[in-house]
Amino acid sequence: MISEIEKDIEYYRHLLKSSYSDAVKQLKDANGECIGDYYNEKSFKNYINGKNKKPRHGKKVRQGLKGLETHHIDENKVANLSSLEKIKNDKEAQNFDFQRKSRIVYCNLLEHIILHALIAKETNNSFGYEGYESLYRKVNNWVQGIKIPKADIDRKSYERIKLTKKEKVTLLGEIAEYMPLKAE
């Protein structure tokens, strides 16, 4: 009989072998539809127009205490859609449609890394690589004990991945091998 951990490992490996659009669909099916826009629309527009220092998040978008993060589905077309600097300086990123709940998917940290790996693979590193690199470094530091998550939201996200340290290291290695080489 297959253990829960073995099922989890196979799940992550299956997700990594999926197309990006199929992975997004699987995560929506597994974690549910996002229940709110990423940013409050009026606040977002006021930020772009210089009336706010930063936009407020949507009231119901956060699921951090459940160990879930949010991922902008359209980051395979426009990088770093949660970045305030990007939104402020990039006309394309100022399209609020990218922030709508229908364009957000919930995921745990490992799933989030996999989504960025799939984007990087499908776009030949045009998109996704920087998000992958940042998330990979964060999780690898946690797994190696270099920097342990302290905030409740980060700790819950880390704990949601029900694998041993060895299994996490193995999966991180498999994801890294999957990644296309980054041109210097």
mmCIF file of C-alpha atoms in Angstrom:
data_model
loop_
_atom_site.group_PDB
_atom_site.id
_atom_site.type_symbol
_atom_site.label_atom_id
_atom_site.label_comp_id
_atom_site.label_asym_id
_atom_site.label_seq_id
_atom_site.Cartn_x
_atom_site.Cartn_y
_atom_site.Cartn_z
ATOM 1 C CA MET A 1 0.000 0.000 0.000
ATOM 2 C CA ILE A 2 1.276 3.451 -0.905
ATOM 3 C CA SER A 3 1.855 5.900 1.961
ATOM 4 C CA GLU A 4 0.551 9.470 2.110
ATOM 5 C CA ILE A 5 4.072 10.818 1.653
ATOM 6 C CA GLU A 6 4.598 8.651 -1.441
ATOM 7 C CA LYS A 7 1.284 9.957 -2.816
ATOM 8 C CA ASP A 8 2.442 13.517 -2.178
ATOM 9 C CA ILE A 9 5.759 12.910 -3.944
ATOM 10 C CA GLU A 10 3.972 11.425 -6.946
ATOM 11 C CA TYR A 11 1.537 14.364 -6.939
ATOM 12 C CA TYR A 12 4.402 16.900 -7.135
ATOM 13 C CA ARG A 13 6.156 14.874 -9.848
ATOM 14 C CA HIS A 14 2.913 14.668 -11.834
ATOM 15 C CA LEU A 15 2.398 18.430 -11.470
ATOM 16 C CA LEU A 16 5.946 19.046 -12.723
ATOM 17 C CA LYS A 17 5.239 16.936 -15.823
ATOM 18 C CA SER A 18 2.020 18.844 -16.587
ATOM 19 C CA SER A 19 1.665 21.808 -18.874
ATOM 20 C CA TYR A 20 1.393 25.145 -17.101
ATOM 21 C CA SER A 21 -2.310 25.513 -17.955
ATOM 22 C CA ASP A 22 -3.053 21.968 -16.753
ATOM 23 C CA ALA A 23 -1.143 22.598 -13.507
ATOM 24 C CA VAL A 24 -3.152 25.770 -12.879
ATOM 25 C CA LYS A 25 -6.382 23.840 -13.461
ATOM 26 C CA GLN A 26 -5.267 21.061 -11.090
ATOM 27 C CA LEU A 27 -4.464 23.615 -8.372
ATOM 28 C CA LYS A 28 -7.800 25.382 -8.797
ATOM 29 C CA ASP A 29 -9.521 22.002 -8.489
ATOM 30 C CA ALA A 30 -7.448 21.045 -5.420
ATOM 31 C CA ASN A 31 -7.379 24.379 -3.558
ATOM 32 C CA GLY A 32 -10.552 26.048 -4.766
ATOM 33 C CA GLU A 33 -11.182 29.236 -6.659
ATOM 34 C CA CYS A 34 -9.647 32.426 -5.310
ATOM 35 C CA ILE A 35 -12.235 34.233 -3.204
ATOM 36 C CA GLY A 36 -11.150 37.808 -3.857
ATOM 37 C CA ASP A 37 -9.141 40.045 -6.174
ATOM 38 C CA TYR A 38 -5.445 40.314 -5.312
ATOM 39 C CA TYR A 39 -5.643 44.086 -4.836
ATOM 40 C CA ASN A 40 -8.633 46.303 -4.113
ATOM 41 C CA GLU A 41 -9.433 47.825 -7.523
ATOM 42 C CA LYS A 42 -9.983 51.426 -6.403
ATOM 43 C CA SER A 43 -6.863 51.359 -4.232
ATOM 44 C CA PHE A 44 -4.872 49.809 -7.116
ATOM 45 C CA LYS A 45 -5.916 52.580 -9.504
ATOM 46 C CA ASN A 46 -5.202 55.246 -6.881
ATOM 47 C CA TYR A 47 -1.720 53.766 -6.432
ATOM 48 C CA ILE A 48 -1.034 53.973 -10.163
ATOM 49 C CA ASN A 49 -2.224 57.600 -10.165
ATOM 50 C CA GLY A 50 0.013 58.459 -7.190
ATOM 51 C CA LYS A 51 -2.835 58.959 -4.699
ATOM 52 C CA ASN A 52 -1.847 55.986 -2.476
ATOM 53 C CA LYS A 53 1.599 54.892 -1.282
ATOM 54 C CA LYS A 54 0.588 51.309 -2.008
ATOM 55 C CA PRO A 55 -2.577 49.457 -2.973
ATOM 56 C CA ARG A 56 -4.546 47.485 -0.378
ATOM 57 C CA HIS A 57 -4.929 43.783 -0.899
ATOM 58 C CA GLY A 58 -8.381 42.428 -1.608
ATOM 59 C CA LYS A 59 -10.232 41.635 1.604
ATOM 60 C CA LYS A 60 -10.500 37.909 1.059
ATOM 61 C CA VAL A 61 -7.545 37.012 -1.132
ATOM 62 C CA ARG A 62 -5.121 35.922 1.593
ATOM 63 C CA GLN A 63 -5.122 32.286 2.650
ATOM 64 C CA GLY A 64 -1.708 32.316 4.340
ATOM 65 C CA LEU A 65 -2.898 30.950 7.648
ATOM 66 C CA LYS A 66 -4.101 27.900 5.723
ATOM 67 C CA GLY A 67 -0.597 27.525 4.290
ATOM 68 C CA LEU A 68 -1.547 28.719 0.818
ATOM 69 C CA GLU A 69 0.061 31.425 -1.265
ATOM 70 C CA THR A 70 -1.358 33.242 -4.258
ATOM 71 C CA HIS A 71 0.068 32.985 -7.761
ATOM 72 C CA HIS A 72 -0.828 35.302 -10.640
ATOM 73 C CA ILE A 73 -1.806 33.016 -13.509
ATOM 74 C CA ASP A 74 -0.732 35.568 -16.133
ATOM 75 C CA GLU A 75 2.888 35.609 -15.006
ATOM 76 C CA ASN A 76 3.549 33.525 -18.099
ATOM 77 C CA LYS A 77 2.849 36.770 -20.041
ATOM 78 C CA VAL A 78 3.849 39.558 -17.620
ATOM 79 C CA ALA A 79 6.434 38.942 -14.908
ATOM 80 C CA ASN A 80 6.076 39.751 -11.221
ATOM 81 C CA LEU A 81 2.484 40.981 -11.157
ATOM 82 C CA SER A 82 2.433 41.488 -7.383
ATOM 83 C CA SER A 83 5.461 43.808 -7.430
ATOM 84 C CA LEU A 84 4.568 47.405 -6.611
ATOM 85 C CA GLU A 85 7.607 48.660 -8.511
ATOM 86 C CA LYS A 86 6.587 46.657 -11.581
ATOM 87 C CA ILE A 87 3.008 47.935 -11.377
ATOM 88 C CA LYS A 88 4.141 51.536 -10.936
ATOM 89 C CA ASN A 89 6.569 51.467 -13.878
ATOM 90 C CA ASP A 90 5.090 49.003 -16.383
ATOM 91 C CA LYS A 91 1.972 50.036 -18.309
ATOM 92 C CA GLU A 92 1.123 46.435 -19.132
ATOM 93 C CA ALA A 93 1.231 45.413 -15.445
ATOM 94 C CA GLN A 94 -1.237 48.221 -14.658
ATOM 95 C CA ASN A 95 -4.076 46.248 -16.262
ATOM 96 C CA PHE A 96 -6.284 45.374 -13.291
ATOM 97 C CA ASP A 97 -7.590 42.265 -15.049
ATOM 98 C CA PHE A 98 -4.341 40.536 -14.001
ATOM 99 C CA GLN A 99 -5.338 41.124 -10.346
ATOM 100 C CA ARG A 100 -8.849 39.668 -10.621
ATOM 101 C CA LYS A 101 -9.685 36.606 -8.560
ATOM 102 C CA SER A 102 -10.265 34.590 -11.735
ATOM 103 C CA ARG A 103 -6.575 35.179 -12.622
ATOM 104 C CA ILE A 104 -5.196 34.050 -9.246
ATOM 105 C CA VAL A 105 -4.610 30.494 -8.051
ATOM 106 C CA TYR A 106 -3.888 29.232 -4.535
ATOM 107 C CA CYS A 107 -0.851 26.999 -4.072
ATOM 108 C CA ASN A 108 1.602 25.853 -1.433
ATOM 109 C CA LEU A 109 5.264 26.827 -1.697
ATOM 110 C CA LEU A 110 6.371 23.726 -3.585
ATOM 111 C CA GLU A 111 3.470 24.047 -6.014
ATOM 112 C CA HIS A 112 4.386 27.727 -6.448
ATOM 113 C CA ILE A 113 7.972 26.799 -7.367
ATOM 114 C CA ILE A 114 6.669 24.225 -9.830
ATOM 115 C CA LEU A 115 4.356 26.800 -11.467
ATOM 116 C CA HIS A 116 7.307 29.137 -12.038
ATOM 117 C CA ALA A 117 9.424 26.231 -13.329
ATOM 118 C CA LEU A 118 6.668 25.339 -15.810
ATOM 119 C CA ILE A 119 6.419 28.970 -16.948
ATOM 120 C CA ALA A 120 10.196 29.176 -17.412
ATOM 121 C CA LYS A 121 10.238 25.907 -19.344
ATOM 122 C CA GLU A 122 7.322 26.850 -21.619
ATOM 123 C CA THR A 123 8.629 30.366 -22.306
ATOM 124 C CA ASN A 124 12.308 29.378 -22.548
ATOM 125 C CA ASN A 125 13.037 31.557 -19.507
ATOM 126 C CA SER A 126 11.342 34.651 -20.932
ATOM 127 C CA PHE A 127 9.086 34.510 -17.865
ATOM 128 C CA GLY A 128 9.002 32.611 -14.590
ATOM 129 C CA TYR A 129 12.708 32.210 -13.931
ATOM 130 C CA GLU A 130 13.092 35.050 -11.421
ATOM 131 C CA GLY A 131 10.040 33.895 -9.448
ATOM 132 C CA TYR A 132 11.362 30.341 -9.524
ATOM 133 C CA GLU A 133 14.807 31.433 -8.359
ATOM 134 C CA SER A 134 13.421 33.526 -5.476
ATOM 135 C CA LEU A 135 11.001 30.846 -4.251
ATOM 136 C CA TYR A 136 13.546 28.060 -4.686
ATOM 137 C CA ARG A 137 16.132 29.946 -2.622
ATOM 138 C CA LYS A 138 13.542 30.627 0.101
ATOM 139 C CA VAL A 139 12.423 27.000 0.403
ATOM 140 C CA ASN A 140 15.937 25.607 0.078
ATOM 141 C CA ASN A 141 17.115 27.895 2.903
ATOM 142 C CA TRP A 142 14.243 26.644 5.072
ATOM 143 C CA VAL A 143 14.890 22.996 4.251
ATOM 144 C CA GLN A 144 18.618 23.336 4.918
ATOM 145 C CA GLY A 145 17.936 25.142 8.204
ATOM 146 C CA ILE A 146 19.726 28.292 7.022
ATOM 147 C CA LYS A 147 16.731 30.538 7.569
ATOM 148 C CA ILE A 148 13.731 29.067 9.379
ATOM 149 C CA PRO A 149 10.361 30.769 8.775
ATOM 150 C CA LYS A 150 9.279 32.847 11.765
ATOM 151 C CA ALA A 151 6.071 34.552 10.681
ATOM 152 C CA ASP A 152 2.929 32.429 11.157
ATOM 153 C CA ILE A 153 2.002 32.721 7.478
ATOM 154 C CA ASP A 154 5.426 31.537 6.292
ATOM 155 C CA ARG A 155 5.576 28.738 8.848
ATOM 156 C CA LYS A 156 2.098 27.470 7.878
ATOM 157 C CA SER A 157 3.072 27.534 4.213
ATOM 158 C CA TYR A 158 6.233 25.550 4.948
ATOM 159 C CA GLU A 159 4.416 23.071 7.205
ATOM 160 C CA ARG A 160 1.748 22.447 4.561
ATOM 161 C CA ILE A 161 4.352 20.514 2.559
ATOM 162 C CA LYS A 162 4.104 17.166 4.350
ATOM 163 C CA LEU A 163 7.453 15.742 3.285
ATOM 164 C CA THR A 164 10.639 14.931 5.160
ATOM 165 C CA LYS A 165 13.723 17.098 4.718
ATOM 166 C CA LYS A 166 15.289 14.424 2.483
ATOM 167 C CA GLU A 167 12.196 14.225 0.277
ATOM 168 C CA LYS A 168 12.017 18.031 0.002
ATOM 169 C CA VAL A 169 15.683 18.161 -1.014
ATOM 170 C CA THR A 170 15.106 15.402 -3.596
ATOM 171 C CA LEU A 171 12.098 17.185 -5.099
ATOM 172 C CA LEU A 172 13.876 20.540 -5.174
ATOM 173 C CA GLY A 173 16.691 18.787 -7.068
ATOM 174 C CA GLU A 174 14.239 17.276 -9.552
ATOM 175 C CA ILE A 175 12.645 20.672 -10.127
ATOM 176 C CA ALA A 176 16.083 22.263 -10.632
ATOM 177 C CA GLU A 177 16.992 19.561 -13.186
ATOM 178 C CA TYR A 178 13.747 20.260 -15.036
ATOM 179 C CA MET A 179 14.592 23.948 -15.435
ATOM 180 C CA PRO A 180 16.013 25.172 -18.725
ATOM 181 C CA LEU A 181 19.519 26.591 -18.439
ATOM 182 C CA LYS A 182 19.587 30.338 -17.887
ATOM 183 C CA ALA A 183 21.609 32.125 -20.557
ATOM 184 C CA GLU A 184 24.236 34.413 -19.065
#
